[in-house]
Coordinates of C-alpha atoms and ligand atoms in Angstrom, one line a residue:
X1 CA -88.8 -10.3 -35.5
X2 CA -87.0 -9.6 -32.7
X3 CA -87.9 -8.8 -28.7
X4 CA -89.0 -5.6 -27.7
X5 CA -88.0 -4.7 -24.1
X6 CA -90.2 -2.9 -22.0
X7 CA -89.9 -0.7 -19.1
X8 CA -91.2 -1.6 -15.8
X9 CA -92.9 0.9 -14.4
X10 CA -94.8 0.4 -11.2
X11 CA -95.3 -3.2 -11.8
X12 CA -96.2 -2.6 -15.6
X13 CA -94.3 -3.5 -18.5
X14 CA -94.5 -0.4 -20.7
X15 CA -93.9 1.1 -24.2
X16 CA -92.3 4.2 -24.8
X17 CA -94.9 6.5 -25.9
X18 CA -92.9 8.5 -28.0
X19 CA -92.2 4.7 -29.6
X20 CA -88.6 5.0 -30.4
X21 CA -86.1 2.3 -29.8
X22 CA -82.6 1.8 -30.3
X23 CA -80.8 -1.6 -31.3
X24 CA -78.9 -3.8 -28.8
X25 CA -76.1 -5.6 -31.3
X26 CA -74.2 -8.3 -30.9
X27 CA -70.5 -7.0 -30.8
X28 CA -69.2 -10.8 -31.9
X29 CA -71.2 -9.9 -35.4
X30 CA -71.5 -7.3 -36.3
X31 CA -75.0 -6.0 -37.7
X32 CA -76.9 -9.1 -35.9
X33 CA -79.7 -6.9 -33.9
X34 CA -80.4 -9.1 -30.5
X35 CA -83.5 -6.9 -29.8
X36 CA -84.5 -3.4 -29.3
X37 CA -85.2 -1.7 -26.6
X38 CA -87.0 1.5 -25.4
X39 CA -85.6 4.6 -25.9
X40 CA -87.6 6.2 -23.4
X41 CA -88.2 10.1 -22.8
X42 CA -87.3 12.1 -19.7
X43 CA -91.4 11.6 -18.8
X44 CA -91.2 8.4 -18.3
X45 CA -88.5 8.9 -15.6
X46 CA -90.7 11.3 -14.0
X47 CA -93.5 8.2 -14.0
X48 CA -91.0 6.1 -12.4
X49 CA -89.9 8.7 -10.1
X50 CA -93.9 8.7 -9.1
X51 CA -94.5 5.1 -8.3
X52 CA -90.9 4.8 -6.3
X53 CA -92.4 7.8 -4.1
X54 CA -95.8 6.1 -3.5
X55 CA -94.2 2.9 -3.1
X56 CA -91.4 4.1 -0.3
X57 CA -94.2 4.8 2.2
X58 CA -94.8 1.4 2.5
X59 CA -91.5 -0.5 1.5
X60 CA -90.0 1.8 4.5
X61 CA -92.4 0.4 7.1
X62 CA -91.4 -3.5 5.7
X63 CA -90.0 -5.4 8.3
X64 CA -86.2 -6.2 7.9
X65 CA -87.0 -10.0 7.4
X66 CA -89.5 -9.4 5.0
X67 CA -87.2 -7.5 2.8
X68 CA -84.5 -10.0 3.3
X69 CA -87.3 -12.7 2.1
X70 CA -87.9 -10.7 -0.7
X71 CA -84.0 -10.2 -1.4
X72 CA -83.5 -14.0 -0.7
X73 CA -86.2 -14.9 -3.1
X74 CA -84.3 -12.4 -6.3
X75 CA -81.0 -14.1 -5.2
X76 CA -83.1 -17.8 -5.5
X77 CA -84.3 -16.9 -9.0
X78 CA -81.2 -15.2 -10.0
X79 CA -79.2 -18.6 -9.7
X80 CA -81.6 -20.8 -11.1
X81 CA -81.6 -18.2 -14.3
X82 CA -77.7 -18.1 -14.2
X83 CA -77.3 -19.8 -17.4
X84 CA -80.1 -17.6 -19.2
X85 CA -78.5 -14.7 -18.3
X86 CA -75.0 -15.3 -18.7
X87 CA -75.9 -16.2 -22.6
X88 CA -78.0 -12.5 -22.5
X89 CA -74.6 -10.8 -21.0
X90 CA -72.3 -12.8 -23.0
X91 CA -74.6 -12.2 -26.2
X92 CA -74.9 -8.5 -25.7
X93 CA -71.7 -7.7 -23.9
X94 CA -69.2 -9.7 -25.9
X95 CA -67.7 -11.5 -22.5
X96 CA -67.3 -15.3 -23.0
X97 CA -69.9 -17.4 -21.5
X98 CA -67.5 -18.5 -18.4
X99 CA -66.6 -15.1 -17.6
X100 CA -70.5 -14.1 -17.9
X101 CA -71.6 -17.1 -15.6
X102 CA -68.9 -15.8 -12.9
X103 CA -70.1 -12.5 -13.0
X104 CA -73.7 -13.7 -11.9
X105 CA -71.8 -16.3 -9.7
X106 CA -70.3 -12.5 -8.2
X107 CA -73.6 -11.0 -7.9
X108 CA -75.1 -13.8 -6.0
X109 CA -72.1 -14.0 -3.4
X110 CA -72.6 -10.3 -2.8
X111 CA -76.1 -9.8 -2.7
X112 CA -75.8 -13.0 0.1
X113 CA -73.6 -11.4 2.2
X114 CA -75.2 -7.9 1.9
X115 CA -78.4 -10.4 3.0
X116 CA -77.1 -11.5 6.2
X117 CA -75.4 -8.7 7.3
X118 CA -78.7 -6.2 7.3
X119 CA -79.7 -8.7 10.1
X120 CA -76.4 -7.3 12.4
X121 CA -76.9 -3.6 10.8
X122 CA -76.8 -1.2 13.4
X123 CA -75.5 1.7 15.0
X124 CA -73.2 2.6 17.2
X125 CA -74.8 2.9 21.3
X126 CA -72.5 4.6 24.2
X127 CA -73.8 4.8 28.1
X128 CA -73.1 8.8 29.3
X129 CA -73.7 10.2 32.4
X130 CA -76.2 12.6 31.4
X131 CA -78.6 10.7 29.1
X132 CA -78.9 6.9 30.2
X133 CA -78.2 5.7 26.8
X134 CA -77.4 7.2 22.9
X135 CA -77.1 5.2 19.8
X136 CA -77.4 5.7 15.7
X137 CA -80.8 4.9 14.3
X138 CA -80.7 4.2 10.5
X139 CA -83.5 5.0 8.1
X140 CA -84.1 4.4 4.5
X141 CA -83.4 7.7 1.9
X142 CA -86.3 7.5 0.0
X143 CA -86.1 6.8 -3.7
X144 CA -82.8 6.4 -5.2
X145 CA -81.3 6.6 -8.9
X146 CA -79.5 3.7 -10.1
X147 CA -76.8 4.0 -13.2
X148 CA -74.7 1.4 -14.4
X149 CA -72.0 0.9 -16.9
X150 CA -72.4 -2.1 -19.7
X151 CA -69.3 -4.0 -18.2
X152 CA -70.6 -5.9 -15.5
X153 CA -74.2 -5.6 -15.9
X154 CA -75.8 -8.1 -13.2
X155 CA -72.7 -7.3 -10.7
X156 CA -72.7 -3.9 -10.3
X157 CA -76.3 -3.5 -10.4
X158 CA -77.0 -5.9 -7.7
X159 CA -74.2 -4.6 -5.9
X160 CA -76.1 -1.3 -5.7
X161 CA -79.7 -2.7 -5.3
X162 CA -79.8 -5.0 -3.4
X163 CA -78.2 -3.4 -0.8
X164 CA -80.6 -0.1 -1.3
X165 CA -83.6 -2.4 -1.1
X166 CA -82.4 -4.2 2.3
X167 CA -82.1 -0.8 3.6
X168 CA -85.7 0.4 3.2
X169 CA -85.1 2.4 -0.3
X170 CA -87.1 2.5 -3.5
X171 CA -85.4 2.1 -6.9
X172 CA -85.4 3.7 -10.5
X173 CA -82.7 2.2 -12.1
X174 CA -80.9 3.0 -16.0
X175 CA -79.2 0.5 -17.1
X176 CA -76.6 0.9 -19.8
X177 CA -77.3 1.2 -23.3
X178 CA -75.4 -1.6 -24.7
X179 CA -76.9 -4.0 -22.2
X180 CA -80.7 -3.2 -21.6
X181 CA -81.3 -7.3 -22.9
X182 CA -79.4 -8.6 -19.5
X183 CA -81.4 -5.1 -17.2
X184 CA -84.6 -6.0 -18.4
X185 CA -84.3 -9.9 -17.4
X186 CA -83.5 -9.1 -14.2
X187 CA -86.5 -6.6 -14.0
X188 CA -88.7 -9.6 -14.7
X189 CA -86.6 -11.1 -11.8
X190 CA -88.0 -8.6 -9.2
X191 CA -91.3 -8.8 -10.2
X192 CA -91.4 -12.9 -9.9
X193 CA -89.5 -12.3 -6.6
X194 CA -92.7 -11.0 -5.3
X195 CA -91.6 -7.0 -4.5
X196 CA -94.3 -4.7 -4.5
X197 CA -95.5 -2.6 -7.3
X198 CA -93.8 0.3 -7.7
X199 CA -90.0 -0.5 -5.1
X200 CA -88.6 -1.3 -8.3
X201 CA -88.7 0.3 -11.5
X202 CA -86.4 -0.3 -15.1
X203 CA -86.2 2.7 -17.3
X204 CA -83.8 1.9 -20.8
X205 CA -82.3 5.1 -22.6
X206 CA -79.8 7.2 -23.4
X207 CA -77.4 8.4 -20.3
X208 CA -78.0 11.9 -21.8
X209 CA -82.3 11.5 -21.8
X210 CA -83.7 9.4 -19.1
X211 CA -79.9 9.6 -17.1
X212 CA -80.1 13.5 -17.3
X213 CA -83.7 13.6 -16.5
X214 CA -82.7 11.1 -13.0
X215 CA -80.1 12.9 -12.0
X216 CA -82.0 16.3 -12.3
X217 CA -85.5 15.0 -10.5
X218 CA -85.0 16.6 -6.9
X219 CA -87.4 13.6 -5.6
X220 CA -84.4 11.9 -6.0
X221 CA -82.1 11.6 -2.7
X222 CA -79.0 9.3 -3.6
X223 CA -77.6 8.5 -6.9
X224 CA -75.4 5.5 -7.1
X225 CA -73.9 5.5 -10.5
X226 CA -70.8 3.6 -12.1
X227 CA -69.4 4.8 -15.0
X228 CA -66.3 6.8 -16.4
X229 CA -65.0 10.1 -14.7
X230 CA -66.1 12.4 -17.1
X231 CA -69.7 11.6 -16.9
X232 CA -69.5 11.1 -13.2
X233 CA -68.3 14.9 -12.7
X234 CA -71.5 15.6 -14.3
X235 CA -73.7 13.8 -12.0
X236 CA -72.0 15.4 -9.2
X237 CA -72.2 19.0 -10.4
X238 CA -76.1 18.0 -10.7
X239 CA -76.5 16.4 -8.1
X240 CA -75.0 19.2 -5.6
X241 CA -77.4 21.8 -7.2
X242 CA -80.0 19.4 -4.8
X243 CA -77.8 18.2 -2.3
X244 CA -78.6 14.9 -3.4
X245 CA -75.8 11.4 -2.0
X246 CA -73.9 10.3 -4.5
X247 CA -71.6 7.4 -4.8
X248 CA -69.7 7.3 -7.8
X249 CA -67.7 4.5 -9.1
X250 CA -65.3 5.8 -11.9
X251 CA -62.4 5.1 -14.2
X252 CA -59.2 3.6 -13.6
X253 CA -55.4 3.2 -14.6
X254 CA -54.7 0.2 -12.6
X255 CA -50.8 -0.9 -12.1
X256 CA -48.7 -3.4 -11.2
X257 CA -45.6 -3.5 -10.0
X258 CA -43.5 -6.7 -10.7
X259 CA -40.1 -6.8 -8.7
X260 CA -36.8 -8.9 -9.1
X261 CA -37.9 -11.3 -6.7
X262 CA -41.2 -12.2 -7.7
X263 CA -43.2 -15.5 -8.4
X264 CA -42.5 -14.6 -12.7
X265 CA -45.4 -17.4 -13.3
X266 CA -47.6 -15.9 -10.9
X267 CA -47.5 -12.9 -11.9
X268 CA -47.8 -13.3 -15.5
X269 CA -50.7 -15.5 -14.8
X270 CA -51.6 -12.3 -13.1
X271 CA -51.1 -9.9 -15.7
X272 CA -53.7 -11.8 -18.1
X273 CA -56.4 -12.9 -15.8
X274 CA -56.2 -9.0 -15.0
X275 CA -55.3 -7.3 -18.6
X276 CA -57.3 -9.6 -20.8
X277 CA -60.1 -11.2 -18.6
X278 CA -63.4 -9.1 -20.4
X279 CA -61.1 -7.8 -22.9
X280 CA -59.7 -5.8 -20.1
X281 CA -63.0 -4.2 -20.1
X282 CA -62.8 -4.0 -16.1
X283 CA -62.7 -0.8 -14.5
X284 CA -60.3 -2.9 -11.8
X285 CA -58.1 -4.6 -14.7
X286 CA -54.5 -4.1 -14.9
X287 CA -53.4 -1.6 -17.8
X288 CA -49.7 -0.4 -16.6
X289 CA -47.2 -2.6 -15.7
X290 CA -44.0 -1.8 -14.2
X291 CA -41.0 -3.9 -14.5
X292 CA -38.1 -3.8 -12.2
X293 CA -35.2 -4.0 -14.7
X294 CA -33.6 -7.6 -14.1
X295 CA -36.7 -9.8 -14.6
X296 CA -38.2 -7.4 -17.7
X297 CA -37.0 -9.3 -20.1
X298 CA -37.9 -12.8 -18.9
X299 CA -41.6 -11.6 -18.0
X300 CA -42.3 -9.9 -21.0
X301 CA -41.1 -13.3 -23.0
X302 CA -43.4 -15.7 -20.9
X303 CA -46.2 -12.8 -21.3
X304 CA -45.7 -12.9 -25.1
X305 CA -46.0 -16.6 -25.6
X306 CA -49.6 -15.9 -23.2
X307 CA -50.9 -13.6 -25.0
X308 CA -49.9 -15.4 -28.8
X309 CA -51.9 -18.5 -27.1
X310 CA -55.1 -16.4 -26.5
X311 CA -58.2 -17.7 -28.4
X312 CA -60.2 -14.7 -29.9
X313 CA -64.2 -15.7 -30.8
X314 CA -67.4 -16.2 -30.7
X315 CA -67.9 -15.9 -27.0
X316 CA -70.6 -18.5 -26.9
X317 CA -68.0 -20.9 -28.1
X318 CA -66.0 -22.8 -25.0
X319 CA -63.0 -22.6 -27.1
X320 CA -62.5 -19.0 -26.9
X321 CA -60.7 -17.4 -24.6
X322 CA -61.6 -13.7 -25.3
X323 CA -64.4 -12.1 -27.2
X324 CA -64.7 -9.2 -29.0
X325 CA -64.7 -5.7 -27.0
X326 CA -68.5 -4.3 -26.2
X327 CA -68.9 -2.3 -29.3
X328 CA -68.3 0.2 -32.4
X329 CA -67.5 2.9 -29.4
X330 CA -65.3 1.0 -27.6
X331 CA -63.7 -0.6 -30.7
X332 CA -62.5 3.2 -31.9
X333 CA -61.6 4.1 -28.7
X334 CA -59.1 1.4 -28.5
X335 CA -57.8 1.3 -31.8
X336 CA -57.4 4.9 -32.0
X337 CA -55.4 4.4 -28.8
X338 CA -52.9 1.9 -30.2
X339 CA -52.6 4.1 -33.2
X340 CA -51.4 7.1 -31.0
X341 CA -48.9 4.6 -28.7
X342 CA -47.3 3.8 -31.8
X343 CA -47.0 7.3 -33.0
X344 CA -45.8 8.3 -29.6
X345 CA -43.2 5.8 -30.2
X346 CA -44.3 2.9 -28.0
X347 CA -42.8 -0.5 -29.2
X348 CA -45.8 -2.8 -30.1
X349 CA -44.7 -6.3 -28.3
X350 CA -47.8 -8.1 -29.9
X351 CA -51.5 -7.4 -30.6
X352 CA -53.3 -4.9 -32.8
X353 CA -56.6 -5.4 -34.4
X354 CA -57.8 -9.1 -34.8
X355 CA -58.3 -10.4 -38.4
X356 CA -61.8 -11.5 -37.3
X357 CA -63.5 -8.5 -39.4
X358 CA -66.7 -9.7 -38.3
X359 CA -67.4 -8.5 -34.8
X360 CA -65.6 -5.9 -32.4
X361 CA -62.6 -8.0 -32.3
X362 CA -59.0 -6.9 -30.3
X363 CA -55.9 -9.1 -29.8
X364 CA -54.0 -8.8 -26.6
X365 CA -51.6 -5.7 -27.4
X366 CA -48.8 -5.2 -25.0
X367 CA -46.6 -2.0 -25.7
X368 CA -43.4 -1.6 -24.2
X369 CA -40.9 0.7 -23.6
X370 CA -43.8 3.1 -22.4
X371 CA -43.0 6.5 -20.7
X372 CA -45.1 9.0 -18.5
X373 CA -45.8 11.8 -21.2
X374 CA -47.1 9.2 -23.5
X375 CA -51.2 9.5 -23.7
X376 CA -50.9 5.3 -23.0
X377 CA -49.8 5.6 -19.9
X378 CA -51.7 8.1 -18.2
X379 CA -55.4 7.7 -19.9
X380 CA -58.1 5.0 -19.7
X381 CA -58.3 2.6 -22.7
X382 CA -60.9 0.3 -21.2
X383 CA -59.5 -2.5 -23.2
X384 CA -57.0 -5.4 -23.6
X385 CA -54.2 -3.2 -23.9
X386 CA -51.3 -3.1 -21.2
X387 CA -48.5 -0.3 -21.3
X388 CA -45.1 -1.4 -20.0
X389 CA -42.6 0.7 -18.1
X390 CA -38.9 -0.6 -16.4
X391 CA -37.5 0.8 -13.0
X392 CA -34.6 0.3 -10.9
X393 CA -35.9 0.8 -7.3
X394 CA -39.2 0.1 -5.5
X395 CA -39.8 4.6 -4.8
X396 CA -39.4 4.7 -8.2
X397 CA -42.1 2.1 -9.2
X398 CA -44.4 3.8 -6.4
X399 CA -43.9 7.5 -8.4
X400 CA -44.9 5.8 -11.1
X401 CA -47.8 3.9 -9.8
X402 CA -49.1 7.3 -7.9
X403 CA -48.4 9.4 -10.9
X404 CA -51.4 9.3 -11.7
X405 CA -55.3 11.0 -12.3
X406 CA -56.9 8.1 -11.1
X407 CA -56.4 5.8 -8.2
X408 CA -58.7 2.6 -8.0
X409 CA -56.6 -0.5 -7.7
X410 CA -53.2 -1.4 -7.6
X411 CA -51.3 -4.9 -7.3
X412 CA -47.6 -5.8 -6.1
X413 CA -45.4 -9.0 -6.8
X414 CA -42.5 -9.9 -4.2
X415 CA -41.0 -12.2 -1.8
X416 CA -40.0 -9.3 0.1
X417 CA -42.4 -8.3 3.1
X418 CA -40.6 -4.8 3.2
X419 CA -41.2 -4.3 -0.4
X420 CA -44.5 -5.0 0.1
X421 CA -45.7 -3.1 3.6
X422 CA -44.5 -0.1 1.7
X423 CA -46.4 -0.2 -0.7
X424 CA -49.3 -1.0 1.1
X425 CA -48.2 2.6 3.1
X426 CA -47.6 4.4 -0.2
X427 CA -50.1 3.2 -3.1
X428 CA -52.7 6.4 -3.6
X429 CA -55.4 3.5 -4.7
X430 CA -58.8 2.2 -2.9
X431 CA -57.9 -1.3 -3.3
X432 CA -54.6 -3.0 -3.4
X433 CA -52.9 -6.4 -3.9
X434 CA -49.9 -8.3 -2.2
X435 CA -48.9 -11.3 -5.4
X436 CA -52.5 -11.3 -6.4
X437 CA -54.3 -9.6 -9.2
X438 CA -55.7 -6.1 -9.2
X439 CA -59.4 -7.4 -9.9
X440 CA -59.9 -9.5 -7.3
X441 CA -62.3 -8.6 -4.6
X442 CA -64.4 -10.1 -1.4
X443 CA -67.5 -8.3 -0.5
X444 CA -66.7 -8.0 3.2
X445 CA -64.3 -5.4 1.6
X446 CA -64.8 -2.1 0.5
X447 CA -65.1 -1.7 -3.1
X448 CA -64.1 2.0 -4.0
X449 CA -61.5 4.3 -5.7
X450 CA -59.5 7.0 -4.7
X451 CA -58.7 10.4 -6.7
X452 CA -60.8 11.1 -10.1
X453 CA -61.6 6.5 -9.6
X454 CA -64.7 7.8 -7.4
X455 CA -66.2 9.8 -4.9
X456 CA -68.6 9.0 -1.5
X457 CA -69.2 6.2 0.3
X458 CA -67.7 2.6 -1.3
X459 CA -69.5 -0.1 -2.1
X460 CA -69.6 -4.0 -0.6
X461 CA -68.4 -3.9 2.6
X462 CA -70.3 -1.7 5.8
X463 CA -70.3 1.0 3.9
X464 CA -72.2 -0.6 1.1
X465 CA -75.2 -0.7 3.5
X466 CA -74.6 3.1 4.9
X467 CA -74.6 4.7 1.9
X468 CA -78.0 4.2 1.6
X469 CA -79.1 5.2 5.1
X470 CA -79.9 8.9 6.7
X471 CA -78.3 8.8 10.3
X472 CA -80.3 9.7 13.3
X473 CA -78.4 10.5 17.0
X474 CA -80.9 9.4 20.0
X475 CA -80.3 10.7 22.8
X476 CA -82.4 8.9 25.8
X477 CA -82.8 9.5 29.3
X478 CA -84.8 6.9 31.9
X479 CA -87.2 8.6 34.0
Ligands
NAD501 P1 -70.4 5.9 -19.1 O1 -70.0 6.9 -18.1 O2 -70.3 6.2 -20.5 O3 -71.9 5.4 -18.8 C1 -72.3 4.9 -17.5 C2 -73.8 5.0 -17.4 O4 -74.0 6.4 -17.3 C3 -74.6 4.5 -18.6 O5 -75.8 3.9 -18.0 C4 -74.9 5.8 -19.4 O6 -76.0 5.6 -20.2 C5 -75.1 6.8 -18.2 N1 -74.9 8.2 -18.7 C6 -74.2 8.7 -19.7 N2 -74.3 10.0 -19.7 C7 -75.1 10.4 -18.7 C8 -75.6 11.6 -18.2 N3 -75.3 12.8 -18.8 N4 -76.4 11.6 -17.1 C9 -76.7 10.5 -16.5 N5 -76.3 9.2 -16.9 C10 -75.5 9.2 -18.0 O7 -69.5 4.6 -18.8 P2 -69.5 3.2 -19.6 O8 -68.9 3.4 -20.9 O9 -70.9 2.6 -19.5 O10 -68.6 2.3 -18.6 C11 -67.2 2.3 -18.7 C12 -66.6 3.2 -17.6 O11 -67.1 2.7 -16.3 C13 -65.1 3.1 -17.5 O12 -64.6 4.4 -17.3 C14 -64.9 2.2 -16.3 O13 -63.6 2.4 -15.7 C15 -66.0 2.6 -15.4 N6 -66.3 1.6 -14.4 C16 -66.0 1.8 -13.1 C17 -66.2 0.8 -12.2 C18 -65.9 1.1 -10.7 O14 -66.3 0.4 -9.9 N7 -65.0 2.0 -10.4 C19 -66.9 -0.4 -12.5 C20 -67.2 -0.6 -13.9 C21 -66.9 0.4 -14.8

């Protein structure tokens, strides 16, 4: 018999009481049910909606070391469970164990830094000559909605949390569907760390239950949700009916441009860290690449013999460099993506299906001879699929790059500093990379996309800790 995950509910694990669940499967085999978890109703939102209110009054009046003991003490447990979880996400998920391990390794340098700098968090002060003094006070929102995606389960929603707690906010969070196993451990997390009844709450469902019910509770004042565009719109539309914050992390088409003089090593190294780490299941991994037409055909050979030598498994085993993608969903999406390259007349390099029949398996499929009308070029796959384009000149490349819906990351190889300040100047994308991959990040730095790739405030960085503040001007005079 397997688990049944609860809710946690002002510091109570709960059952549904309508009592249905839904399955969480393991995408490396297929039909293997890892547990179930609850598929809760819109009231029990409202319940954890209840006990984040009640318990704001008197998280907001915690002192800032206290919550960063509290934070401190998550972050503690959070490493010495590392290996727990990473077997939950890789189990679940469908990442292999070293990727899952990094991702928690991500979440604890993050949620450290967003712990020290609360301690320096403040605003702005300026001397005028007709009050003595006027600074920005900072206060906590109240009780904030919390949405991830299944991708990176433990990074994003720390990344959101944490950094919501340390500011004096209360929590409901929904996790994914697919990964309610890896949600619910670090539920269990909070409530060991000490954290009053009630500052955090863990409500499993459907995005179109418990996430519609969040979104449409006007207790609710912030809603921090990653996720694809199309359901991010949604939340926005719903969440302007209230005037509620939002910050939404969204989907992405991620490019990178490879010129005549680059490092070809480096950036083929590049191009499958960033196109087939996760089974390119990363909203910041590469999925166009654009070739500048001398080196195509060298870089697409050394990319071929990469992508031949790719283990496909069992993510559990360390001999596998890729697992399978996160599920059925995912595993149509794809396929029916490749189908439609190779009807719009894409030339299939290598990849396609994996012969595992097993679990959710994709090999590393690289099409080239890609152009802008084609549906591979301009839409999100979400998986270890790369388009590739050729160009002659560097404006070109940046057309292509721009051309566009989305604009989250971006990433460059060249010798040539000119080459590369302008496309720092020209790239429409929230993040972007000089001879380093489009997924990698540092937490002092904003984390956020431009165009349809999101929308408010980003996260990491200040601005992760502002998002979840309410600004207030003092104005003070001496007498
Ligand atoms: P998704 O939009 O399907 O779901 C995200 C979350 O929203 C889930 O928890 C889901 O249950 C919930 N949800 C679904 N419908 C909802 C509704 N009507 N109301 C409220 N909540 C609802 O996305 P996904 O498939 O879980 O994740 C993949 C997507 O996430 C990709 O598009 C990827 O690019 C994006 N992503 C973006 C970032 C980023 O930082 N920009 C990071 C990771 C993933």
């Amino acid at each position: 018999m397997q688990d049944i995950l609860k809710n946690y509910i002002d510091g109570q694990w709960l059952l549904s009481p309508g009592g249905k669940t839904f399955a969480n499967e393991n995408p490396a085999r297929k039909g293997e049910i890892l547990n179930y978890a609850q598929a809760s109703e819109p009231e029990e939102i409202t319940l954890a909606v209840d006990a984040a209110s009640a318990a704001f009054l008197n998280w907001k009046t915690f002192p800032v070391e206290e919550r960063q003991r509290l934070v401190g003490e998550f972050l503690r447990l959070l490493a010495q469970a590392k290996d727990e979880l990473a077997v939950a996400v890789s189990k679940e998920n469908g990442k292999t164990l070293t990727e899952a391990r990094a991702e928690v390794d991500s979440a604890l340098l993050e949620g450290g830094y967003h712990q020290r700098q609360i301690s320096a968090f403040a605003g702005n002060a300026v001397r005028n000559d007709k009050c003595s003094l006027a600074w920005e006070d900072y206060h906590p929102l109240g009780v904030v909605g919390i949405i991830s995606p299944w991708n990176y389960p433990v990074n994003v929603m720390c990344r959101k949390t944490l950094p919501a707690l340390l500011t004096g906010n209360t929590i409901v969070f929904k996790p994914a569907s697919f990964t309610p196993w890896s949600a619910v451990m670090m539920a269990r997390l909070f409530e060991k760390a000490g954290f009053p009844a009630g500052v955090f709450n863990c409500v499993t469902g459907m995005g179109s239950s418990v996430g519609n019910a969040l979104i449409a509770d006007s207790r609710i004042k912030a809603i921090s949700f990653t996720g694809s565009t199309a359901v991010g719109k949604k939340i926005l539309s719903a969440a302007g009916a209230n005037l509620v914050r939002t910050q939404l992390e969204l989907g992405g088409k991620n490019a990178m441009i490879v010129m005549n003089d680059a490092d070809l090593d480096g950036a083929v190294d590049a191009t499958v860290k960033a196109g087939f780490g996760c089974a390119g299941q990363w909203c910041t991994s590469t999925s166009r690449v654009l070739l500048q037409r001398d080196i195509a055909g060298a870089y697409l050979e050394k990319l071929a013999e990469r992508c031949r030598a790719i283990r496909i498994g069992d993510p559990l085993d360390s001999a596998v460099d890729m697992g399978p993608v996160a599920g059925p969903g995912q595993f149509k999406t794809i396929t029916t993506a490749i189908e439609r390259a190779q009807r719009d007349g894409a030339q299939m390099l290598c990849g396609d299906a994996a012969a595992q029949s097993g679990g959710y398996f994709i090999k590393p499929t690289v099409f080239t001879g890609v152009t802008p009308d084609m549906a591979i070029f301009s839409e999100e796959i979400f998986g270890p699929v790369l388009a590739v384009c050729e160009f002659d000149t560097l404006p070109e490349a940046l057309d292509l790059t721009n051309n566009s819906v989305y604009g989250l990351s971006s990433a460059i190889f060249t010798r040539d500093l000119t080459n590369a300040q302008r496309y720092i100047d020209a790239i429409d994308t929230g993040m972007a990379h000089v001879n380093i991959h489009s997924g990698f990040k540092i937490p002092e730095m904003p984390f956020g996309g431009w165009k349809e790739s999101g929308f408010g405030l980003p996260e990491n960085s200040r601005s992760g800790l502002e998002f979840f503040v309410n600004r207030k001007a003092v104005y003070w005079k001496g007498i």
